[in-house]
Coordinates of C-alpha atoms in Angstrom, one line a residue:
X1 CA -69.5 -12.2 144.6
X2 CA -69.9 -15.6 142.9
X3 CA -73.5 -16.8 143.1
X4 CA -72.5 -20.2 144.5
X5 CA -70.5 -18.6 147.3
X6 CA -73.4 -16.3 148.1
X7 CA -75.8 -19.2 148.3
X8 CA -73.5 -21.1 150.6
X9 CA -73.1 -18.1 152.9
X10 CA -76.9 -17.6 153.0
X11 CA -77.4 -21.3 153.8
X12 CA -74.9 -21.2 156.6
X13 CA -76.5 -18.1 158.1
X14 CA -80.0 -19.6 158.0
X15 CA -78.6 -22.7 159.7
X16 CA -77.0 -20.6 162.4
X17 CA -80.3 -18.7 163.0
X18 CA -82.2 -22.0 163.1
X19 CA -80.0 -23.6 165.6
X20 CA -79.7 -20.4 167.6
X21 CA -83.4 -20.5 168.4
X22 CA -84.6 -21.4 171.8
X23 CA -86.5 -24.7 171.7
X24 CA -89.6 -24.6 174.0
X25 CA -90.6 -28.1 175.0
X26 CA -94.0 -28.9 176.4
X27 CA -92.5 -29.3 179.9
X28 CA -90.7 -26.0 179.6
X29 CA -93.9 -24.3 178.4
X30 CA -95.9 -25.6 181.4
X31 CA -93.1 -24.5 183.8
X32 CA -93.1 -21.0 182.3
X33 CA -96.9 -20.8 182.4
X34 CA -97.1 -21.8 186.0
X35 CA -94.5 -19.2 186.9
X36 CA -95.5 -16.3 184.7
X37 CA -99.1 -16.6 183.4
X38 CA -101.1 -13.6 184.6
X39 CA -104.3 -15.5 185.2
X40 CA -102.4 -18.0 187.4
X41 CA -100.7 -15.2 189.3
X42 CA -104.1 -13.6 190.0
X43 CA -105.4 -17.0 191.2
X44 CA -102.5 -17.3 193.6
X45 CA -103.3 -13.9 195.1
X46 CA -106.8 -15.1 195.8
X47 CA -105.4 -18.1 197.6
X48 CA -103.2 -15.9 199.7
X49 CA -106.2 -13.8 200.7
X50 CA -108.2 -16.9 201.6
X51 CA -105.3 -18.1 203.7
X52 CA -105.2 -14.8 205.5
X53 CA -108.9 -14.9 206.1
X54 CA -108.6 -18.5 207.5
X55 CA -105.9 -17.6 210.1
X56 CA -106.4 -17.4 213.8
X57 CA -106.2 -13.6 213.6
X58 CA -109.5 -13.5 211.7
X59 CA -111.3 -16.2 213.7
X60 CA -112.8 -14.2 216.6
X61 CA -111.1 -16.5 219.1
X62 CA -108.7 -13.8 220.2
X63 CA -109.6 -11.0 222.7
X64 CA -109.7 -7.3 221.8
X65 CA -107.6 -4.8 223.8
X66 CA -108.4 -1.1 223.5
X67 CA -106.5 1.9 224.8
X68 CA -108.5 5.0 225.6
X69 CA -107.3 8.4 226.8
X70 CA -108.9 11.8 227.2
X71 CA -108.8 15.2 228.8
X72 CA -111.2 18.1 229.4
X73 CA -110.6 21.6 230.5
X74 CA -113.3 23.9 232.0
X75 CA -113.4 27.7 232.6
X76 CA -116.5 28.5 234.6
X77 CA -118.2 31.3 236.5
X78 CA -119.5 29.7 239.6
X79 CA -121.8 31.0 242.4
X80 CA -121.9 28.8 245.5
X81 CA -124.3 29.3 248.4
X82 CA -123.4 27.4 251.6
X83 CA -125.7 26.2 254.4
X84 CA -124.7 29.0 256.8
X85 CA -125.9 31.6 254.2
X86 CA -122.5 32.5 252.8
X87 CA -122.3 33.1 249.2
X88 CA -119.1 32.7 247.2
X89 CA -118.8 33.8 243.6
X90 CA -116.0 32.6 241.4
X91 CA -115.2 34.0 238.0
X92 CA -113.0 32.3 235.6
X93 CA -112.6 29.2 237.8
X94 CA -110.5 26.6 236.1
X95 CA -110.9 22.8 236.4
X96 CA -109.6 19.9 234.3
X97 CA -110.1 16.1 234.1
X98 CA -107.7 13.5 232.6
X99 CA -108.3 9.8 232.1
X100 CA -106.6 6.8 230.5
X101 CA -107.6 3.1 230.4
X102 CA -106.9 -0.3 228.8
X103 CA -110.1 -2.2 228.1
X104 CA -110.2 -5.9 227.5
X105 CA -113.1 -7.7 225.8
X106 CA -113.3 -11.4 225.2
X107 CA -116.2 -13.6 224.0
X108 CA -116.4 -16.7 226.1
X109 CA -119.3 -18.2 224.3
X110 CA -121.3 -17.1 221.3
X111 CA -123.6 -20.0 220.7
X112 CA -120.9 -21.9 218.8
X113 CA -121.2 -19.5 215.9
X114 CA -117.6 -18.6 216.1
X115 CA -116.5 -22.3 215.7
X116 CA -118.6 -22.8 212.6
X117 CA -117.6 -19.5 211.1
X118 CA -113.9 -20.4 211.5
X119 CA -114.5 -23.8 210.0
X120 CA -116.3 -22.1 207.1
X121 CA -113.2 -19.9 206.5
X122 CA -111.0 -23.0 206.4
X123 CA -113.3 -24.7 203.9
X124 CA -113.4 -21.5 201.9
X125 CA -109.6 -21.5 201.8
X126 CA -109.7 -25.0 200.3
X127 CA -112.4 -24.0 197.8
X128 CA -110.2 -21.1 196.7
X129 CA -107.3 -23.5 196.2
X130 CA -109.6 -25.7 194.0
X131 CA -110.6 -22.6 192.0
X132 CA -106.9 -21.9 191.5
X133 CA -106.3 -25.4 190.4
X134 CA -109.2 -25.0 187.9
X135 CA -107.5 -21.9 186.6
X136 CA -104.2 -23.8 186.2
X137 CA -105.9 -26.7 184.3
X138 CA -107.8 -24.3 182.0
X139 CA -104.6 -22.4 181.4
X140 CA -102.7 -25.5 180.5
X141 CA -105.3 -26.6 178.0
X142 CA -105.3 -23.1 176.5
X143 CA -101.5 -23.2 176.5
X144 CA -101.3 -26.5 174.5
X145 CA -104.1 -25.5 172.2
X146 CA -101.9 -22.6 171.1
X147 CA -98.6 -24.5 171.5
X148 CA -99.8 -27.2 169.1
X149 CA -101.2 -24.6 166.7
X150 CA -97.6 -23.2 166.5
X151 CA -96.2 -26.7 166.0
X152 CA -98.8 -27.5 163.3
X153 CA -98.1 -24.2 161.5
X154 CA -94.3 -24.9 161.7
X155 CA -94.7 -28.3 160.0
X156 CA -97.1 -26.8 157.5
X157 CA -94.7 -24.0 156.7
X158 CA -91.9 -26.6 156.2
X159 CA -94.1 -28.6 153.9
X160 CA -95.0 -25.5 151.8
X161 CA -91.3 -24.6 151.7
X162 CA -90.5 -28.0 150.3
X163 CA -93.4 -27.7 147.8
X164 CA -92.0 -24.3 146.7
X165 CA -88.5 -25.8 146.2
X166 CA -90.0 -28.5 144.0
X167 CA -91.9 -25.9 142.0
X168 CA -88.6 -23.9 141.5
X169 CA -86.9 -27.1 140.3
X170 CA -89.8 -27.7 138.0
X171 CA -89.5 -24.1 136.6
X172 CA -85.8 -24.6 135.9
X173 CA -86.5 -28.0 134.1
X174 CA -89.3 -26.4 132.1
X175 CA -87.0 -23.5 131.0
X176 CA -84.3 -26.0 129.9
X177 CA -86.9 -28.0 128.0
X178 CA -88.3 -24.9 126.4
X179 CA -84.9 -23.7 125.4
X180 CA -84.1 -27.0 123.8
X181 CA -87.4 -27.2 122.1
X182 CA -88.7 -30.1 124.2
X183 CA -91.7 -28.2 125.6
X184 CA -93.9 -25.2 125.0
X185 CA -93.8 -21.8 126.7
X186 CA -97.1 -22.8 128.4
X187 CA -95.2 -25.3 130.7
X188 CA -92.9 -22.4 131.8
X189 CA -95.8 -20.1 132.5
X190 CA -97.7 -22.8 134.5
X191 CA -94.5 -23.4 136.6
X192 CA -94.2 -19.6 137.3
X193 CA -97.9 -19.4 138.3
X194 CA -97.4 -22.4 140.7
X195 CA -94.3 -20.8 142.2
X196 CA -96.2 -17.6 142.8
X197 CA -99.1 -19.5 144.5
X198 CA -96.7 -21.5 146.6
X199 CA -94.9 -18.3 147.6
X200 CA -98.2 -16.7 148.7
X201 CA -99.1 -19.7 150.7
X202 CA -95.7 -19.7 152.3
X203 CA -96.0 -16.0 153.2
X204 CA -99.4 -16.5 154.7
X205 CA -98.3 -19.5 156.7
X206 CA -95.2 -17.7 158.0
X207 CA -97.4 -14.7 159.1
X208 CA -99.9 -17.1 160.9
X209 CA -96.9 -18.8 162.6
X210 CA -95.7 -15.4 163.9
X211 CA -99.1 -14.5 165.2
X212 CA -99.6 -17.8 167.0
X213 CA -96.1 -17.5 168.5
X214 CA -97.1 -14.1 169.9
X215 CA -100.3 -15.7 171.4
X216 CA -98.1 -18.4 172.9
X217 CA -95.8 -15.9 174.4
X218 CA -98.7 -14.0 175.9
X219 CA -99.9 -17.2 177.7
X220 CA -96.4 -17.7 179.0
X221 CA -96.3 -14.2 180.5
X222 CA -94.4 -12.6 177.7
X223 CA -91.2 -14.3 178.9
X224 CA -89.8 -15.4 175.5
X225 CA -87.7 -13.7 172.9
X226 CA -89.3 -13.1 169.6
X227 CA -87.1 -15.9 168.1
X228 CA -88.0 -19.3 169.5
X229 CA -89.2 -22.6 168.3
X230 CA -91.4 -25.4 169.6
X231 CA -90.9 -29.2 169.8
X232 CA -93.2 -30.9 167.2
X233 CA -92.8 -34.4 168.8
X234 CA -96.1 -35.9 169.9
X235 CA -96.4 -39.3 171.6
X236 CA -99.4 -41.4 172.4
X237 CA -97.9 -44.1 174.6
X238 CA -100.5 -44.3 177.4
X239 CA -103.0 -47.1 177.3
X240 CA -106.0 -45.7 179.2
X241 CA -108.6 -47.7 181.0
X242 CA -112.0 -46.1 180.3
X243 CA -113.8 -47.3 183.5
X244 CA -110.8 -46.4 185.7
X245 CA -110.7 -42.9 184.2
X246 CA -114.4 -42.5 184.8
X247 CA -114.0 -43.4 188.4
X248 CA -111.1 -41.0 188.7
X249 CA -113.3 -38.3 187.1
X250 CA -116.1 -38.9 189.7
X251 CA -113.4 -38.6 192.5
X252 CA -111.1 -35.9 191.2
X253 CA -112.9 -33.7 188.7
X254 CA -112.3 -30.2 189.8
X255 CA -115.9 -28.9 189.2
X256 CA -117.3 -31.8 191.2
X257 CA -114.8 -31.2 194.0
X258 CA -115.9 -27.6 194.2
X259 CA -119.5 -28.5 194.6
X260 CA -118.6 -30.9 197.4
X261 CA -116.7 -28.2 199.1
X262 CA -119.6 -25.8 198.7
X263 CA -121.9 -28.4 200.3
X264 CA -119.5 -28.6 203.3
X265 CA -119.5 -24.8 203.6
X266 CA -123.3 -24.6 203.5
X267 CA -123.7 -27.3 206.1
X268 CA -121.5 -25.2 208.4
X269 CA -123.6 -22.2 207.4
X270 CA -126.8 -23.9 208.6
X271 CA -125.1 -24.6 212.0
X272 CA -123.8 -21.1 212.2
X273 CA -127.3 -19.6 211.7
X274 CA -128.8 -22.0 214.3
X275 CA -126.2 -20.8 216.8
X276 CA -128.0 -17.5 216.8
X277 CA -130.7 -19.1 219.0
X278 CA -128.2 -19.4 221.9
X279 CA -126.9 -16.7 224.3
X280 CA -123.6 -14.9 224.1
X281 CA -121.3 -14.6 227.2
X282 CA -118.6 -12.1 227.3
X283 CA -115.7 -11.2 229.6
X284 CA -114.7 -7.6 230.2
X285 CA -111.8 -6.1 232.0
X286 CA -110.3 -2.6 232.4
X287 CA -107.4 -0.9 234.0
X288 CA -107.9 2.9 234.4
X289 CA -106.3 6.1 235.6
X290 CA -108.3 9.3 236.3
X291 CA -107.2 12.7 237.6
X292 CA -109.5 15.6 238.4
X293 CA -108.3 19.1 239.1
X294 CA -111.4 20.8 240.6
X295 CA -112.1 24.5 241.0
X296 CA -112.2 26.3 244.3
X297 CA -115.9 25.7 244.8
X298 CA -115.3 22.0 245.3
X299 CA -114.4 20.4 248.6
X300 CA -111.7 18.3 247.0
X301 CA -109.1 20.2 245.0
X302 CA -107.4 17.3 243.3
X303 CA -108.4 13.6 243.1
X304 CA -106.6 10.7 241.4
X305 CA -108.0 7.2 240.8
X306 CA -106.3 4.1 239.5
X307 CA -107.7 0.6 239.5
X308 CA -108.8 -2.6 237.9
X309 CA -112.3 -3.6 237.0
X310 CA -113.8 -6.8 235.5
X311 CA -117.1 -8.4 234.8
X312 CA -119.2 -10.9 232.8
X313 CA -122.0 -10.1 230.6
X314 CA -124.7 -12.2 229.0
X315 CA -126.8 -11.4 226.0
X316 CA -129.6 -13.5 224.7
X317 CA -131.6 -12.4 221.7
X318 CA -134.9 -14.0 222.7
X319 CA -136.8 -12.7 219.6
X320 CA -135.4 -10.7 216.7
X321 CA -138.6 -10.4 214.7
X322 CA -138.1 -13.7 212.9
X323 CA -134.8 -12.8 211.2
X324 CA -132.9 -15.9 212.6
X325 CA -135.7 -18.2 211.6
X326 CA -135.6 -16.9 208.1
X327 CA -131.8 -17.1 207.9
X328 CA -131.9 -20.8 209.0
X329 CA -134.6 -21.7 206.5
X330 CA -132.6 -20.0 203.6
X331 CA -129.4 -21.7 204.6
X332 CA -131.1 -25.1 204.5
X333 CA -132.6 -24.3 201.1
X334 CA -129.1 -23.3 199.8
X335 CA -127.7 -26.6 201.1
X336 CA -130.5 -28.4 199.3
X337 CA -129.7 -26.5 196.1
X338 CA -126.1 -27.5 196.3
X339 CA -127.1 -31.2 196.6
X340 CA -129.3 -30.9 193.5
X341 CA -126.4 -29.2 191.7
X342 CA -124.1 -32.1 192.6
X343 CA -126.6 -34.6 191.2
X344 CA -126.8 -32.6 188.0
X345 CA -123.0 -32.3 187.8
X346 CA -122.5 -36.0 188.2
X347 CA -124.8 -36.7 185.2
X348 CA -123.2 -34.0 183.2
X349 CA -119.7 -35.2 184.1
X350 CA -120.5 -38.7 182.9
X351 CA -121.8 -37.4 179.6
X352 CA -118.8 -35.1 179.1
X353 CA -116.3 -37.9 179.9
X354 CA -117.9 -40.3 177.4
X355 CA -117.9 -37.6 174.8
X356 CA -114.3 -36.7 175.5
X357 CA -113.2 -40.4 175.5
X358 CA -114.9 -41.1 172.2
X359 CA -113.6 -37.9 170.7
X360 CA -110.0 -38.8 171.7
X361 CA -110.4 -42.3 170.3
X362 CA -111.9 -41.0 167.1
X363 CA -109.2 -38.4 166.5
X364 CA -106.5 -40.9 167.4
X365 CA -107.8 -43.3 164.7
X366 CA -108.1 -40.5 162.2
X367 CA -104.5 -39.6 162.9
X368 CA -103.4 -43.2 162.3
X369 CA -105.3 -43.2 159.0
X370 CA -103.8 -39.9 157.9
X371 CA -100.3 -41.3 158.6
X372 CA -101.1 -44.1 156.2
X373 CA -102.7 -41.7 153.7
X374 CA -99.6 -39.6 153.6
X375 CA -97.5 -42.6 152.6
X376 CA -99.8 -43.3 149.8
X377 CA -99.7 -39.6 148.7
X378 CA -95.9 -39.6 148.9
X379 CA -95.6 -42.8 146.8
X380 CA -98.0 -41.3 144.3
X381 CA -96.0 -38.1 144.0
X382 CA -92.6 -39.9 143.7
X383 CA -94.0 -42.0 140.8
X384 CA -95.6 -39.0 139.1
X385 CA -92.4 -37.1 139.5
X386 CA -90.4 -39.9 137.8
X387 CA -93.0 -40.0 135.0
X388 CA -92.8 -36.2 134.7
X389 CA -89.1 -36.3 134.3
X390 CA -89.4 -38.9 131.6
X391 CA -92.1 -36.9 129.8
X392 CA -94.8 -39.5 130.6
X393 CA -96.9 -37.2 132.8
X394 CA -98.1 -33.7 132.2
X395 CA -97.3 -30.7 134.4
X396 CA -101.0 -30.6 135.4
X397 CA -100.7 -34.2 136.7
X398 CA -97.5 -33.5 138.4
X399 CA -99.0 -30.4 140.1
X400 CA -102.0 -32.3 141.2
X401 CA -99.8 -35.0 142.8
X402 CA -97.8 -32.3 144.4
X403 CA -100.9 -30.6 145.9
X404 CA -102.3 -34.0 147.0
X405 CA -99.1 -34.7 149.0
X406 CA -99.2 -31.2 150.5
X407 CA -102.8 -31.6 151.5
X408 CA -102.1 -35.0 153.0
X409 CA -99.3 -33.5 155.1
X410 CA -101.6 -30.7 156.3
X411 CA -104.3 -33.3 157.2
X412 CA -101.8 -35.5 159.1
X413 CA -100.4 -32.5 161.0
X414 CA -103.9 -31.3 162.0
X415 CA -105.0 -34.8 163.0
X416 CA -101.9 -35.3 165.2
X417 CA -102.4 -32.2 167.2
X418 CA -106.2 -32.4 167.4
X419 CA -105.7 -35.9 168.9
X420 CA -103.3 -34.6 171.4
X421 CA -105.5 -31.8 172.5
X422 CA -108.4 -34.2 172.8
X423 CA -106.3 -36.4 175.0
X424 CA -105.5 -33.4 177.3
X425 CA -109.2 -32.5 177.5
X426 CA -110.1 -36.0 178.4
X427 CA -107.4 -36.0 181.2
X428 CA -108.8 -32.6 182.4
X429 CA -112.3 -34.0 182.8
X430 CA -110.8 -37.0 184.6
X431 CA -108.9 -34.8 187.1
X432 CA -105.6 -36.3 185.9
X433 CA -104.3 -33.4 183.9
X434 CA -101.8 -32.3 186.5
X435 CA -100.6 -35.8 187.2
X436 CA -99.1 -36.6 183.8
X437 CA -95.8 -35.7 182.2
X438 CA -96.1 -33.4 179.2

């Protein structure tokens, strides 16, 4: 087959494979993670359990209804002496008893402990939902850390590939020049060494890209085919107000919200412990059926009873050895500890926000400088390339310009994605991560 035809076919096949890849956009990645990430799935099961615990069926407000049934059988040897002196002896006298009942129990008043316990379950449900939100936020940050690593490696690989192509062109030019006596064999050997180095760099970059794609697929619940691509477009359009974001952080930061919810739960816990000082009043009711088959020594051969019964009972734990007093004191101490923890979290939050804000601004400025730097490196390479073709620059100078351009592209790619991740981390601290478009 003609070499030109072979190259054309290979180029077409590579283009078909490239355009056949599924492009995973940031929005698509977030959607897949929310649906398939294993950590998020587990967090959702915790929310479902908390919802079940906070239902009326687990509140203690409903009565209990118990069904009971039983039977006994006796085989006795009986000797009965009557008042007139007669004595009757029975051997193997049979008797049996059967019973069945429905028993109802309902707590009318338990010192208000039931009310506070039920409210605690509702608050715990909301706390579990906040914990699930924290899991989602952490997963999204983890997702984009890997996603942008894939994007960076993709752009780096393309840059290395371009560098390799330039090195191959240089080898061809060096061989022509050597064949026509315009350069030495050393220029050819240098070009071959550079091609080998570029090929090794390309192989390593391609392998890293495959590894990070597997990591990304794992975060997405292993839902992607092995062949997929990511969108390398990154935009910084939002103009953030520092003071406004800080206020949002104090109002919406998920760690701070969880502490607030823990304080609410512990306040109810104190009231629940105090309720143990009050009495408990309960209502009981029963409907029963009893049948007795007596032996011959009894005056009544068979008796059957059915009927309703009901009553009220009161229980008041006047002194339990000091356990309730201790529980109340410990509950109040736990509440005080939560209050201290909130004060600490507020100070920490303000520090973390300022660090995140300045880190984002710094990385964004670095990215802008790297964009300018790459233009300088590109202009320098193009001029050096022209001089090299005219024989006014050595292969070493050409290679150095080539490596400078490649390094500038690496630095620009890294700065771009580090700035984007810093932006996401700042939004997470502010509680705004789930309110923005990706």
